[in-house]
Structure formats: C-alpha cells, structure tokens
Amino acid sequence: MLSTCSIRKLPSNSSGKDYVVGDLHGCFELLEKLLVAVSFDKTKDRLFSVGDLIDRGPDSLRCLELLFEPWFYAVQGNHELMMLDFFVPYLNTGKLERFEDLEDTGFLEYGGQWVKNYFDPEQQMMTSAFNRCLLEIFKMPLILLVGEGEHRFHVIHAELVKPDYRQSGQIAWLDSDIDGWLEYQEIPLEVEDRLYWGRTLMTVIGNDHDCPKILEGLSPTFCGHTFDKAPRKLYSHINIDTGGFMSFNGYAEFDKGYGLTLYDVHESHWVSVAYEQGIANANV
Ligand SMILES: [Mn+2]
C-alpha cells in the first residue's frame, strides 16, 4: 500500500471565507452550482475537500484538476488511495499493458472504470492530462489543520475514532495527538487506517441518540466517507457527505434526498444541491 502520510497546517483565512465540500465523487457540475450559490470569491475564499474526488459520478478528472487551483485544498480519501495503489505498477515501469487489477486493489470494482477513457493503448500509457493529476494525488495530505485556538478546525476523510475506544475509554484522537503527528510529520498506521476507512462513528456510535455533538479536546473536524441525507455532528466530527453522486443518472433507483453539501465553516451554515434539482438551503 502507498500513502503520503502527511499533515498540512494552514493559517486562518484573514481576508475571505472558508468552505468545506463533501465527497465530490466526480460531481463537478454540482460543485460549480454550489460555488455560484454562495458567491464564492476565488481571490480570497478557500474551499476544502474531505477527499474522494473521483469515481461514481460523471467528471472525475475535472474534480482532480481542482488540485491545481490555488484556492482548493483536499485530503486523500480511500478512493484516491485505491487509485494510487492500482497505478503502482504503471508508475514503476511507465507502461500499462492492459487494464487489469494486478494487485487486487479493488479500484476498478469500486468505481475506477472511468480511467479507461484516458488510456492510450498504442502508447500503453495514460494521457498526459491524466498523468499530471495522478502525480498530484501523491501530494494530497491525510489531515489538514487550519487556524489556531477557537478558530482551529481539521479536514479529514473518514474519522478519528480509535479502534479500541470501548476499552480505552477515549473515543477519538484529540488536538494534542494531531499536534504530535504534525511535529514529527508521521501519522501512526492505526490512525491512517481510520482516516481512510473508518465508519464506526456514523454506523455504530452515532446510532445512540444521546451521542454528544462535541468531544472535549477535539476541534471541529470535517469529514465524509459515509453518507447520510443531512450533515451530522458527532463527537466534534462534522460529517458533510450527503451522497451527491446518488442523484446522478444511473443511481436514480436509490432514494431521493441526497445531494452535494457545501458547508460555511464560520457561519455553521450549509447549502446542498442535487442533479436536476434546485439549490436547497438549510441550517444545522
Ligand atoms: Mn470514502
């Protein structure tokens, strides 16, 4: 398995606003609508992404190209991880003889079929536009730490819940743990696994109706990975994955009510939009 294993720290935004968007999964058009809806100012506002930019929706490469925008900051999701793992042999040799998941990464099975559109069989290579994005994925951190003190927030993909939370009595890793990882630029493997894949908070712990919104010692931590019809706040995690791709053609047999959510960090206000629907406003 490949990973970058990094944390990136950014200062507070002193001139504009900060927004976080849920799992894009190729839904570039929905993001464009959301940015218009909030009058996003590319000269001073910032957009953070909880990862999983690719797969399932219609425009994965356009979502990856956001990585080149100076106002866009994203962490890696498990879909980016699977994509990197899938392309390890190609990155090592510079040749892709045929589309086959040699390392059994699950990438093609879980939505990566779109990459075939960027394969040049004569050259046995991916297109240059694709290669450029593939290399950029390596630079994506796993944790974004933004601001200081009461303005501090984090952006991750899945969760910071500890695998042994029942025994240890401490439900999740805290700001102090993150500060330590930042200092040494090293995220422990057990943490990395939870950041990419964890669903405990949304599927087990969150079923308890008394689940507190805030965990003492953990700053607001935006995440996605497990979708629901509205954002949820649990133990300082703010899950804003509301299943944008579910409203795209091909997923139409599923329930209505899903969409892509854009969250205004300081106003604690969110907007969501779905394919073939108007903008929906709501407060958490
Ligand atoms: Mn995910």
PDB file of C-alpha atoms and ligand atoms in Angstrom:
ATOM      1  CA  MET A   1       0.000   0.000   0.000  1.00  0.00           C
ATOM      2  CA  LEU A   2       1.078   3.522  -0.799  1.00  0.00           C
ATOM      3  CA  SER A   3       0.416   6.635   1.162  1.00  0.00           C
ATOM      4  CA  THR A   4       1.820  10.093   1.687  1.00  0.00           C
ATOM      5  CA  CYS A   5       1.305  10.041   5.439  1.00  0.00           C
ATOM      6  CA  SER A   6       1.324  13.777   5.914  1.00  0.00           C
ATOM      7  CA  ILE A   7      -0.355  16.591   7.766  1.00  0.00           C
ATOM      8  CA  ARG A   8      -0.518  20.070   6.361  1.00  0.00           C
ATOM      9  CA  LYS A   9      -1.044  23.130   8.548  1.00  0.00           C
ATOM     10  CA  LEU A  10      -2.588  26.327   7.183  1.00  0.00           C
ATOM     11  CA  PRO A  11      -3.234  29.708   8.801  1.00  0.00           C
ATOM     12  CA  SER A  12      -6.735  31.109   9.336  1.00  0.00           C
ATOM     13  CA  ASN A  13      -8.218  32.929   6.383  1.00  0.00           C
ATOM     14  CA  SER A  14      -7.972  36.582   7.384  1.00  0.00           C
ATOM     15  CA  SER A  15      -9.448  38.057   4.201  1.00  0.00           C
ATOM     16  CA  GLY A  16     -12.158  35.663   2.989  1.00  0.00           C
ATOM     17  CA  LYS A  17     -14.388  32.747   3.921  1.00  0.00           C
ATOM     18  CA  ASP A  18     -13.658  29.051   4.312  1.00  0.00           C
ATOM     19  CA  TYR A  19     -15.961  26.353   2.957  1.00  0.00           C
ATOM     20  CA  VAL A  20     -15.795  22.569   3.081  1.00  0.00           C
ATOM     21  CA  VAL A  21     -17.383  20.322   0.459  1.00  0.00           C
ATOM     22  CA  GLY A  22     -18.438  16.683   0.931  1.00  0.00           C
ATOM     23  CA  ASP A  23     -17.237  13.726  -1.159  1.00  0.00           C
ATOM     24  CA  LEU A  24     -17.250  15.011  -4.751  1.00  0.00           C
ATOM     25  CA  HIS A  25     -17.116  11.607  -6.490  1.00  0.00           C
ATOM     26  CA  GLY A  26     -16.903  13.254  -9.909  1.00  0.00           C
ATOM     27  CA  CYS A  27     -19.849  15.622  -9.370  1.00  0.00           C
ATOM     28  CA  PHE A  28     -18.053  18.697 -10.703  1.00  0.00           C
ATOM     29  CA  GLU A  29     -21.220  20.327 -12.024  1.00  0.00           C
ATOM     30  CA  LEU A  30     -22.841  20.216  -8.583  1.00  0.00           C
ATOM     31  CA  LEU A  31     -19.808  21.915  -7.087  1.00  0.00           C
ATOM     32  CA  GLU A  32     -19.977  24.677  -9.699  1.00  0.00           C
ATOM     33  CA  LYS A  33     -23.620  25.316  -8.762  1.00  0.00           C
ATOM     34  CA  LEU A  34     -22.756  25.467  -5.070  1.00  0.00           C
ATOM     35  CA  LEU A  35     -19.920  27.945  -5.624  1.00  0.00           C
ATOM     36  CA  VAL A  36     -22.260  30.205  -7.568  1.00  0.00           C
ATOM     37  CA  ALA A  37     -24.923  29.864  -4.852  1.00  0.00           C
ATOM     38  CA  VAL A  38     -22.568  31.176  -2.145  1.00  0.00           C
ATOM     39  CA  SER A  39     -20.874  33.740  -4.439  1.00  0.00           C
ATOM     40  CA  PHE A  40     -17.528  32.024  -3.825  1.00  0.00           C
ATOM     41  CA  ASP A  41     -14.701  34.510  -4.351  1.00  0.00           C
ATOM     42  CA  LYS A  42     -11.680  32.701  -5.821  1.00  0.00           C
ATOM     43  CA  THR A  43      -9.413  35.639  -4.970  1.00  0.00           C
ATOM     44  CA  LYS A  44      -9.914  35.340  -1.189  1.00  0.00           C
ATOM     45  CA  ASP A  45     -12.184  32.423  -0.202  1.00  0.00           C
ATOM     46  CA  ARG A  46     -10.881  28.869   0.277  1.00  0.00           C
ATOM     47  CA  LEU A  47     -12.540  25.549  -0.486  1.00  0.00           C
ATOM     48  CA  PHE A  48     -11.585  22.437   1.479  1.00  0.00           C
ATOM     49  CA  SER A  49     -12.485  18.934   0.361  1.00  0.00           C
ATOM     50  CA  VAL A  50     -12.876  15.834   2.548  1.00  0.00           C
ATOM     51  CA  GLY A  51     -11.446  13.673  -0.275  1.00  0.00           C
ATOM     52  CA  ASP A  52     -12.928  11.041  -2.603  1.00  0.00           C
ATOM     53  CA  LEU A  53     -12.863  13.459  -5.545  1.00  0.00           C
ATOM     54  CA  ILE A  54     -13.189  10.602  -8.025  1.00  0.00           C
ATOM     55  CA  ASP A  55     -15.273   7.578  -9.087  1.00  0.00           C
ATOM     56  CA  ARG A  56     -19.055   7.027  -9.386  1.00  0.00           C
ATOM     57  CA  GLY A  57     -20.017  10.467 -10.784  1.00  0.00           C
ATOM     58  CA  PRO A  58     -19.537  11.841 -14.325  1.00  0.00           C
ATOM     59  CA  ASP A  59     -16.434  14.128 -14.134  1.00  0.00           C
ATOM     60  CA  SER A  60     -13.675  12.542 -12.060  1.00  0.00           C
ATOM     61  CA  LEU A  61     -10.761  14.114 -13.947  1.00  0.00           C
ATOM     62  CA  ARG A  62     -12.268  17.608 -13.734  1.00  0.00           C
ATOM     63  CA  CYS A  63     -12.546  17.157  -9.987  1.00  0.00           C
ATOM     64  CA  LEU A  64      -8.888  16.082  -9.792  1.00  0.00           C
ATOM     65  CA  GLU A  65      -7.893  19.162 -11.798  1.00  0.00           C
ATOM     66  CA  LEU A  66      -9.179  21.256  -8.879  1.00  0.00           C
ATOM     67  CA  LEU A  67      -5.953  20.207  -7.132  1.00  0.00           C
ATOM     68  CA  PHE A  68      -4.145  22.767  -9.298  1.00  0.00           C
ATOM     69  CA  GLU A  69      -6.340  25.659  -8.121  1.00  0.00           C
ATOM     70  CA  PRO A  70      -4.693  27.911  -5.505  1.00  0.00           C
ATOM     71  CA  TRP A  71      -7.983  28.208  -3.555  1.00  0.00           C
ATOM     72  CA  PHE A  72      -8.613  24.434  -3.341  1.00  0.00           C
ATOM     73  CA  TYR A  73      -7.268  22.118  -0.592  1.00  0.00           C
ATOM     74  CA  ALA A  74      -8.144  18.425  -0.358  1.00  0.00           C
ATOM     75  CA  VAL A  75      -7.205  15.443   1.763  1.00  0.00           C
ATOM     76  CA  GLN A  76      -6.868  11.955   0.299  1.00  0.00           C
ATOM     77  CA  GLY A  77      -9.848   9.627   0.544  1.00  0.00           C
ATOM     78  CA  ASN A  78      -9.851   5.857   0.219  1.00  0.00           C
ATOM     79  CA  HIS A  79     -10.742   6.228  -3.477  1.00  0.00           C
ATOM     80  CA  GLU A  80      -7.559   8.235  -4.133  1.00  0.00           C
ATOM     81  CA  LEU A  81      -5.639   5.617  -2.145  1.00  0.00           C
ATOM     82  CA  MET A  82      -7.090   2.788  -4.272  1.00  0.00           C
ATOM     83  CA  MET A  83      -6.264   4.725  -7.440  1.00  0.00           C
ATOM     84  CA  LEU A  84      -2.639   5.227  -6.414  1.00  0.00           C
ATOM     85  CA  ASP A  85      -2.325   1.561  -5.432  1.00  0.00           C
ATOM     86  CA  PHE A  86      -3.821   0.492  -8.771  1.00  0.00           C
ATOM     87  CA  PHE A  87      -1.294   2.573 -10.720  1.00  0.00           C
ATOM     88  CA  VAL A  88       1.809   1.484  -8.758  1.00  0.00           C
ATOM     89  CA  PRO A  89       2.997  -0.932 -11.495  1.00  0.00           C
ATOM     90  CA  TYR A  90       2.437   1.785 -14.144  1.00  0.00           C
ATOM     91  CA  LEU A  91       4.264   4.388 -12.100  1.00  0.00           C
ATOM     92  CA  ASN A  92       7.164   1.987 -11.643  1.00  0.00           C
ATOM     93  CA  THR A  93       7.505   0.948 -15.281  1.00  0.00           C
ATOM     94  CA  GLY A  94       5.904   3.816 -17.241  1.00  0.00           C
ATOM     95  CA  LYS A  95       3.874   1.247 -19.194  1.00  0.00           C
ATOM     96  CA  LEU A  96       0.349  -0.077 -18.745  1.00  0.00           C
ATOM     97  CA  GLU A  97      -0.052  -3.156 -20.947  1.00  0.00           C
ATOM     98  CA  ARG A  98      -3.703  -3.837 -20.168  1.00  0.00           C
ATOM     99  CA  PHE A  99      -6.375  -2.864 -17.713  1.00  0.00           C
ATOM    100  CA  GLU A 100      -6.143  -5.461 -15.049  1.00  0.00           C
ATOM    101  CA  ASP A 101      -6.108  -5.022 -11.288  1.00  0.00           C
ATOM    102  CA  LEU A 102      -2.795  -6.828 -10.734  1.00  0.00           C
ATOM    103  CA  GLU A 103      -2.570  -6.036  -7.032  1.00  0.00           C
ATOM    104  CA  ASP A 104      -6.269  -6.635  -6.351  1.00  0.00           C
ATOM    105  CA  THR A 105      -6.699  -3.074  -5.065  1.00  0.00           C
ATOM    106  CA  GLY A 106     -10.462  -3.023  -5.706  1.00  0.00           C
ATOM    107  CA  PHE A 107     -10.104   0.207  -7.689  1.00  0.00           C
ATOM    108  CA  LEU A 108     -11.874  -0.875 -10.906  1.00  0.00           C
ATOM    109  CA  GLU A 109     -14.519  -2.754  -8.958  1.00  0.00           C
ATOM    110  CA  TYR A 110     -15.424   0.247  -6.772  1.00  0.00           C
ATOM    111  CA  GLY A 111     -15.809   2.928  -9.423  1.00  0.00           C
ATOM    112  CA  GLY A 112     -12.445   3.359 -11.173  1.00  0.00           C
ATOM    113  CA  GLN A 113     -13.626   2.230 -14.626  1.00  0.00           C
ATOM    114  CA  TRP A 114     -13.601   5.867 -15.827  1.00  0.00           C
ATOM    115  CA  VAL A 115      -9.791   5.847 -16.072  1.00  0.00           C
ATOM    116  CA  LYS A 116     -10.061   3.661 -19.196  1.00  0.00           C
ATOM    117  CA  ASN A 117     -11.156   6.821 -21.060  1.00  0.00           C
ATOM    118  CA  TYR A 118      -7.654   8.223 -20.557  1.00  0.00           C
ATOM    119  CA  PHE A 119      -5.738   5.139 -21.709  1.00  0.00           C
ATOM    120  CA  ASP A 120      -3.784   5.265 -24.949  1.00  0.00           C
ATOM    121  CA  PRO A 121      -3.457   1.584 -25.982  1.00  0.00           C
ATOM    122  CA  GLU A 122      -0.946   2.310 -28.744  1.00  0.00           C
ATOM    123  CA  GLN A 123       1.457   4.025 -26.387  1.00  0.00           C
ATOM    124  CA  GLN A 124       0.487   1.746 -23.476  1.00  0.00           C
ATOM    125  CA  MET A 125       0.305   4.892 -21.393  1.00  0.00           C
ATOM    126  CA  MET A 126      -2.267   7.163 -19.803  1.00  0.00           C
ATOM    127  CA  THR A 127      -2.828  10.595 -21.366  1.00  0.00           C
ATOM    128  CA  SER A 128      -0.651  13.475 -20.201  1.00  0.00           C
ATOM    129  CA  ALA A 129      -3.658  15.252 -18.623  1.00  0.00           C
ATOM    130  CA  PHE A 130      -4.300  12.121 -16.581  1.00  0.00           C
ATOM    131  CA  ASN A 131      -0.645  11.624 -15.596  1.00  0.00           C
ATOM    132  CA  ARG A 132      -0.468  15.181 -14.337  1.00  0.00           C
ATOM    133  CA  CYS A 133      -3.384  14.548 -11.964  1.00  0.00           C
ATOM    134  CA  LEU A 134      -2.099  11.117 -10.893  1.00  0.00           C
ATOM    135  CA  LEU A 135       1.158  12.666  -9.705  1.00  0.00           C
ATOM    136  CA  GLU A 136      -0.719  15.436  -7.898  1.00  0.00           C
ATOM    137  CA  ILE A 137      -2.651  12.891  -5.810  1.00  0.00           C
ATOM    138  CA  PHE A 138       0.634  11.905  -4.152  1.00  0.00           C
ATOM    139  CA  LYS A 139       0.900  15.388  -2.692  1.00  0.00           C
ATOM    140  CA  MET A 140      -2.512  15.321  -1.017  1.00  0.00           C
ATOM    141  CA  PRO A 141      -2.221  15.227   2.788  1.00  0.00           C
ATOM    142  CA  LEU A 142      -4.314  12.993   5.062  1.00  0.00           C
ATOM    143  CA  ILE A 143      -5.055  15.736   7.579  1.00  0.00           C
ATOM    144  CA  LEU A 144      -5.472  19.473   7.061  1.00  0.00           C
ATOM    145  CA  LEU A 145      -5.108  21.500  10.255  1.00  0.00           C
ATOM    146  CA  VAL A 146      -6.401  25.041   9.809  1.00  0.00           C
ATOM    147  CA  GLY A 147      -6.105  28.025  12.148  1.00  0.00           C
ATOM    148  CA  GLU A 148      -5.361  28.313  15.863  1.00  0.00           C
ATOM    149  CA  GLY A 149      -7.255  28.307  19.145  1.00  0.00           C
ATOM    150  CA  GLU A 150     -11.025  28.756  18.907  1.00  0.00           C
ATOM    151  CA  HIS A 151     -10.787  29.179  15.120  1.00  0.00           C
ATOM    152  CA  ARG A 152      -8.987  25.857  14.636  1.00  0.00           C
ATOM    153  CA  PHE A 153     -10.595  23.140  12.528  1.00  0.00           C
ATOM    154  CA  HIS A 154      -9.494  19.951  10.780  1.00  0.00           C
ATOM    155  CA  VAL A 155     -10.359  18.325   7.473  1.00  0.00           C
ATOM    156  CA  ILE A 156     -10.061  14.540   7.169  1.00  0.00           C
ATOM    157  CA  HIS A 157     -11.723  11.855   5.038  1.00  0.00           C
ATOM    158  CA  ALA A 158     -13.350   9.351   7.409  1.00  0.00           C
ATOM    159  CA  GLU A 159     -12.880   9.586  11.180  1.00  0.00           C
ATOM    160  CA  LEU A 160     -10.529   9.976  14.142  1.00  0.00           C
ATOM    161  CA  VAL A 161     -12.318   7.339  16.233  1.00  0.00           C
ATOM    162  CA  LYS A 162      -9.930   4.954  17.975  1.00  0.00           C
ATOM    163  CA  PRO A 163     -10.277   1.268  17.076  1.00  0.00           C
ATOM    164  CA  ASP A 164     -10.063   0.331  20.798  1.00  0.00           C
ATOM    165  CA  TYR A 165     -12.415   3.087  22.009  1.00  0.00           C
ATOM    166  CA  ARG A 166     -14.554   0.667  24.038  1.00  0.00           C
ATOM    167  CA  GLN A 167     -11.597  -0.491  26.135  1.00  0.00           C
ATOM    168  CA  SER A 168      -9.536   2.695  26.269  1.00  0.00           C
ATOM    169  CA  GLY A 169     -12.336   4.997  27.407  1.00  0.00           C
ATOM    170  CA  GLN A 170     -11.129   7.653  24.953  1.00  0.00           C
ATOM    171  CA  ILE A 171     -13.371   7.730  21.917  1.00  0.00           C
ATOM    172  CA  ALA A 172     -11.142   9.585  19.467  1.00  0.00           C
ATOM    173  CA  TRP A 173      -7.723  11.093  18.971  1.00  0.00           C
ATOM    174  CA  LEU A 174      -7.548  14.745  20.062  1.00  0.00           C
ATOM    175  CA  ASP A 175      -5.896  18.020  19.003  1.00  0.00           C
ATOM    176  CA  SER A 176      -2.899  17.137  21.201  1.00  0.00           C
ATOM    177  CA  ASP A 177      -2.390  13.871  19.267  1.00  0.00           C
ATOM    178  CA  ILE A 178      -2.629  15.712  15.937  1.00  0.00           C
ATOM    179  CA  ASP A 179      -0.106  18.308  17.153  1.00  0.00           C
ATOM    180  CA  GLY A 180       2.309  15.471  17.899  1.00  0.00           C
ATOM    181  CA  TRP A 181       1.860  13.885  14.472  1.00  0.00           C
ATOM    182  CA  LEU A 182       2.389  17.291  12.866  1.00  0.00           C
ATOM    183  CA  GLU A 183       5.608  17.844  14.789  1.00  0.00           C
ATOM    184  CA  TYR A 184       7.068  14.536  13.591  1.00  0.00           C
ATOM    185  CA  GLN A 185       5.265  14.538  10.204  1.00  0.00           C
ATOM    186  CA  GLU A 186       4.231  10.983  10.886  1.00  0.00           C
ATOM    187  CA  ILE A 187       0.749   9.585  11.296  1.00  0.00           C
ATOM    188  CA  PRO A 188       0.645   6.183  13.044  1.00  0.00           C
ATOM    189  CA  LEU A 189      -0.591   3.336  10.818  1.00  0.00           C
ATOM    190  CA  GLU A 190      -3.628   2.593  13.003  1.00  0.00           C
ATOM    191  CA  VAL A 191      -4.688   6.241  12.644  1.00  0.00           C
ATOM    192  CA  GLU A 192      -4.085   6.246   8.899  1.00  0.00           C
ATOM    193  CA  ASP A 193      -6.362   3.242   8.549  1.00  0.00           C
ATOM    194  CA  ARG A 194      -9.202   5.044  10.389  1.00  0.00           C
ATOM    195  CA  LEU A 195      -8.667   8.246   8.374  1.00  0.00           C
ATOM    196  CA  TYR A 196      -9.204   6.345   5.112  1.00  0.00           C
ATOM    197  CA  TRP A 197     -11.748   3.701   6.052  1.00  0.00           C
ATOM    198  CA  GLY A 198     -13.408   4.256   9.459  1.00  0.00           C
ATOM    199  CA  ARG A 199     -17.211   4.099   9.668  1.00  0.00           C
ATOM    200  CA  THR A 200     -17.639   3.431  13.393  1.00  0.00           C
ATOM    201  CA  LEU A 201     -18.911   6.880  14.252  1.00  0.00           C
ATOM    202  CA  MET A 202     -21.622   7.016  11.609  1.00  0.00           C
ATOM    203  CA  THR A 203     -22.778   3.390  11.720  1.00  0.00           C
ATOM    204  CA  VAL A 204     -22.276   2.279  15.344  1.00  0.00           C
ATOM    205  CA  ILE A 205     -21.646   5.114  17.809  1.00  0.00           C
ATOM    206  CA  GLY A 206     -23.989   7.543  16.014  1.00  0.00           C
ATOM    207  CA  ASN A 207     -26.952   5.214  16.483  1.00  0.00           C
ATOM    208  CA  ASP A 208     -27.016   6.209  20.134  1.00  0.00           C
ATOM    209  CA  HIS A 209     -29.459   9.115  20.331  1.00  0.00           C
ATOM    210  CA  ASP A 210     -27.555  10.627  23.268  1.00  0.00           C
ATOM    211  CA  CYS A 211     -24.350  10.881  21.234  1.00  0.00           C
ATOM    212  CA  PRO A 212     -22.823  14.300  22.077  1.00  0.00           C
ATOM    213  CA  LYS A 213     -22.012  16.763  19.319  1.00  0.00           C
ATOM    214  CA  ILE A 214     -18.780  17.931  20.918  1.00  0.00           C
ATOM    215  CA  LEU A 215     -15.784  15.972  22.200  1.00  0.00           C
ATOM    216  CA  GLU A 216     -13.679  17.974  24.682  1.00  0.00           C
ATOM    217  CA  GLY A 217     -10.168  18.475  23.314  1.00  0.00           C
ATOM    218  CA  LEU A 218     -11.023  17.894  19.655  1.00  0.00           C
ATOM    219  CA  SER A 219     -11.563  20.925  17.400  1.00  0.00           C
ATOM    220  CA  PRO A 220     -14.304  20.772  14.729  1.00  0.00           C
ATOM    221  CA  THR A 221     -13.240  18.020  12.328  1.00  0.00           C
ATOM    222  CA  PHE A 222     -14.898  17.965   8.915  1.00  0.00           C
ATOM    223  CA  CYS A 223     -15.216  14.534   7.358  1.00  0.00           C
ATOM    224  CA  GLY A 224     -17.161  12.460   4.836  1.00  0.00           C
ATOM    225  CA  HIS A 225     -16.872   8.852   3.593  1.00  0.00           C
ATOM    226  CA  THR A 226     -20.210   7.626   4.951  1.00  0.00           C
ATOM    227  CA  PHE A 227     -23.188   9.460   3.529  1.00  0.00           C
ATOM    228  CA  ASP A 228     -26.490  10.399   5.049  1.00  0.00           C
ATOM    229  CA  LYS A 229     -29.243  12.759   3.844  1.00  0.00           C
ATOM    230  CA  ALA A 230     -28.062  15.658   6.020  1.00  0.00           C
ATOM    231  CA  PRO A 231     -24.795  16.671   7.710  1.00  0.00           C
ATOM    232  CA  ARG A 232     -24.279  15.179  11.176  1.00  0.00           C
ATOM    233  CA  LYS A 233     -22.294  16.409  14.188  1.00  0.00           C
ATOM    234  CA  LEU A 234     -20.957  13.671  16.445  1.00  0.00           C
ATOM    235  CA  TYR A 235     -18.038  13.949  18.907  1.00  0.00           C
ATOM    236  CA  SER A 236     -16.666  17.083  17.150  1.00  0.00           C
ATOM    237  CA  HIS A 237     -16.795  15.337  13.768  1.00  0.00           C
ATOM    238  CA  ILE A 238     -18.956  17.193  11.224  1.00  0.00           C
ATOM    239  CA  ASN A 239     -19.812  14.697   8.515  1.00  0.00           C
ATOM    240  CA  ILE A 240     -20.873  16.592   5.386  1.00  0.00           C
ATOM    241  CA  ASP A 241     -21.070  13.691   2.944  1.00  0.00           C
ATOM    242  CA  THR A 242     -24.667  13.760   1.780  1.00  0.00           C
ATOM    243  CA  GLY A 243     -24.193  11.417  -1.196  1.00  0.00           C
ATOM    244  CA  GLY A 244     -24.009  13.869  -4.134  1.00  0.00           C
ATOM    245  CA  PHE A 245     -23.394  11.110  -6.673  1.00  0.00           C
ATOM    246  CA  MET A 246     -26.611   9.353  -5.609  1.00  0.00           C
ATOM    247  CA  SER A 247     -28.630  11.952  -7.525  1.00  0.00           C
ATOM    248  CA  PHE A 248     -26.754  11.296 -10.774  1.00  0.00           C
ATOM    249  CA  ASN A 249     -28.315   9.215 -13.554  1.00  0.00           C
ATOM    250  CA  GLY A 250     -27.640   5.565 -13.009  1.00  0.00           C
ATOM    251  CA  TYR A 251     -28.150   5.836  -9.300  1.00  0.00           C
ATOM    252  CA  ALA A 252     -31.730   7.018  -9.797  1.00  0.00           C
ATOM    253  CA  GLU A 253     -33.156   3.798  -8.411  1.00  0.00           C
ATOM    254  CA  PHE A 254     -31.958   4.829  -4.958  1.00  0.00           C
ATOM    255  CA  ASP A 255     -33.819   7.072  -2.525  1.00  0.00           C
ATOM    256  CA  LYS A 256     -34.249  10.752  -3.294  1.00  0.00           C
ATOM    257  CA  GLY A 257     -32.978  13.413  -0.956  1.00  0.00           C
ATOM    258  CA  TYR A 258     -29.231  13.060  -1.416  1.00  0.00           C
ATOM    259  CA  GLY A 259     -27.019  15.843  -2.736  1.00  0.00           C
ATOM    260  CA  LEU A 260     -23.626  17.521  -2.558  1.00  0.00           C
ATOM    261  CA  THR A 261     -23.137  19.728   0.509  1.00  0.00           C
ATOM    262  CA  LEU A 262     -21.036  22.864   0.907  1.00  0.00           C
ATOM    263  CA  TYR A 263     -20.503  23.980   4.489  1.00  0.00           C
ATOM    264  CA  ASP A 264     -19.606  27.515   5.583  1.00  0.00           C
ATOM    265  CA  VAL A 265     -17.105  26.888   8.393  1.00  0.00           C
ATOM    266  CA  HIS A 266     -17.580  30.042  10.437  1.00  0.00           C
ATOM    267  CA  GLU A 267     -21.314  30.546   9.904  1.00  0.00           C
ATOM    268  CA  SER A 268     -22.082  26.832  10.538  1.00  0.00           C
ATOM    269  CA  HIS A 269     -24.471  27.034   7.629  1.00  0.00           C
ATOM    270  CA  TRP A 270     -24.752  24.660   4.729  1.00  0.00           C
ATOM    271  CA  VAL A 271     -26.150  24.512   1.221  1.00  0.00           C
ATOM    272  CA  SER A 272     -26.727  21.379  -0.816  1.00  0.00           C
ATOM    273  CA  VAL A 273     -27.639  20.654  -4.393  1.00  0.00           C
ATOM    274  CA  ALA A 274     -28.558  17.570  -6.411  1.00  0.00           C
ATOM    275  CA  TYR A 275     -28.673  16.799 -10.129  1.00  0.00           C
ATOM    276  CA  GLU A 276     -31.851  18.146 -11.739  1.00  0.00           C
ATOM    277  CA  GLN A 277     -32.877  19.921  -8.573  1.00  0.00           C
ATOM    278  CA  GLY A 278     -32.560  23.483  -7.408  1.00  0.00           C
ATOM    279  CA  ILE A 279     -30.438  24.765  -4.564  1.00  0.00           C
ATOM    280  CA  ALA A 280     -31.680  23.728  -1.128  1.00  0.00           C
ATOM    281  CA  ASN A 281     -30.821  25.832   1.912  1.00  0.00           C
ATOM    282  CA  ALA A 282     -30.799  24.537   5.442  1.00  0.00           C
ATOM    283  CA  ASN A 283     -29.334  25.181   8.873  1.00  0.00           C
ATOM    284  CA  VAL A 284     -27.780  22.501  11.061  1.00  0.00           C
TER     285      VAL A 284
HETATM  286 MN    MN B   1     -14.598   7.239   1.115  1.00  0.00          MN
END
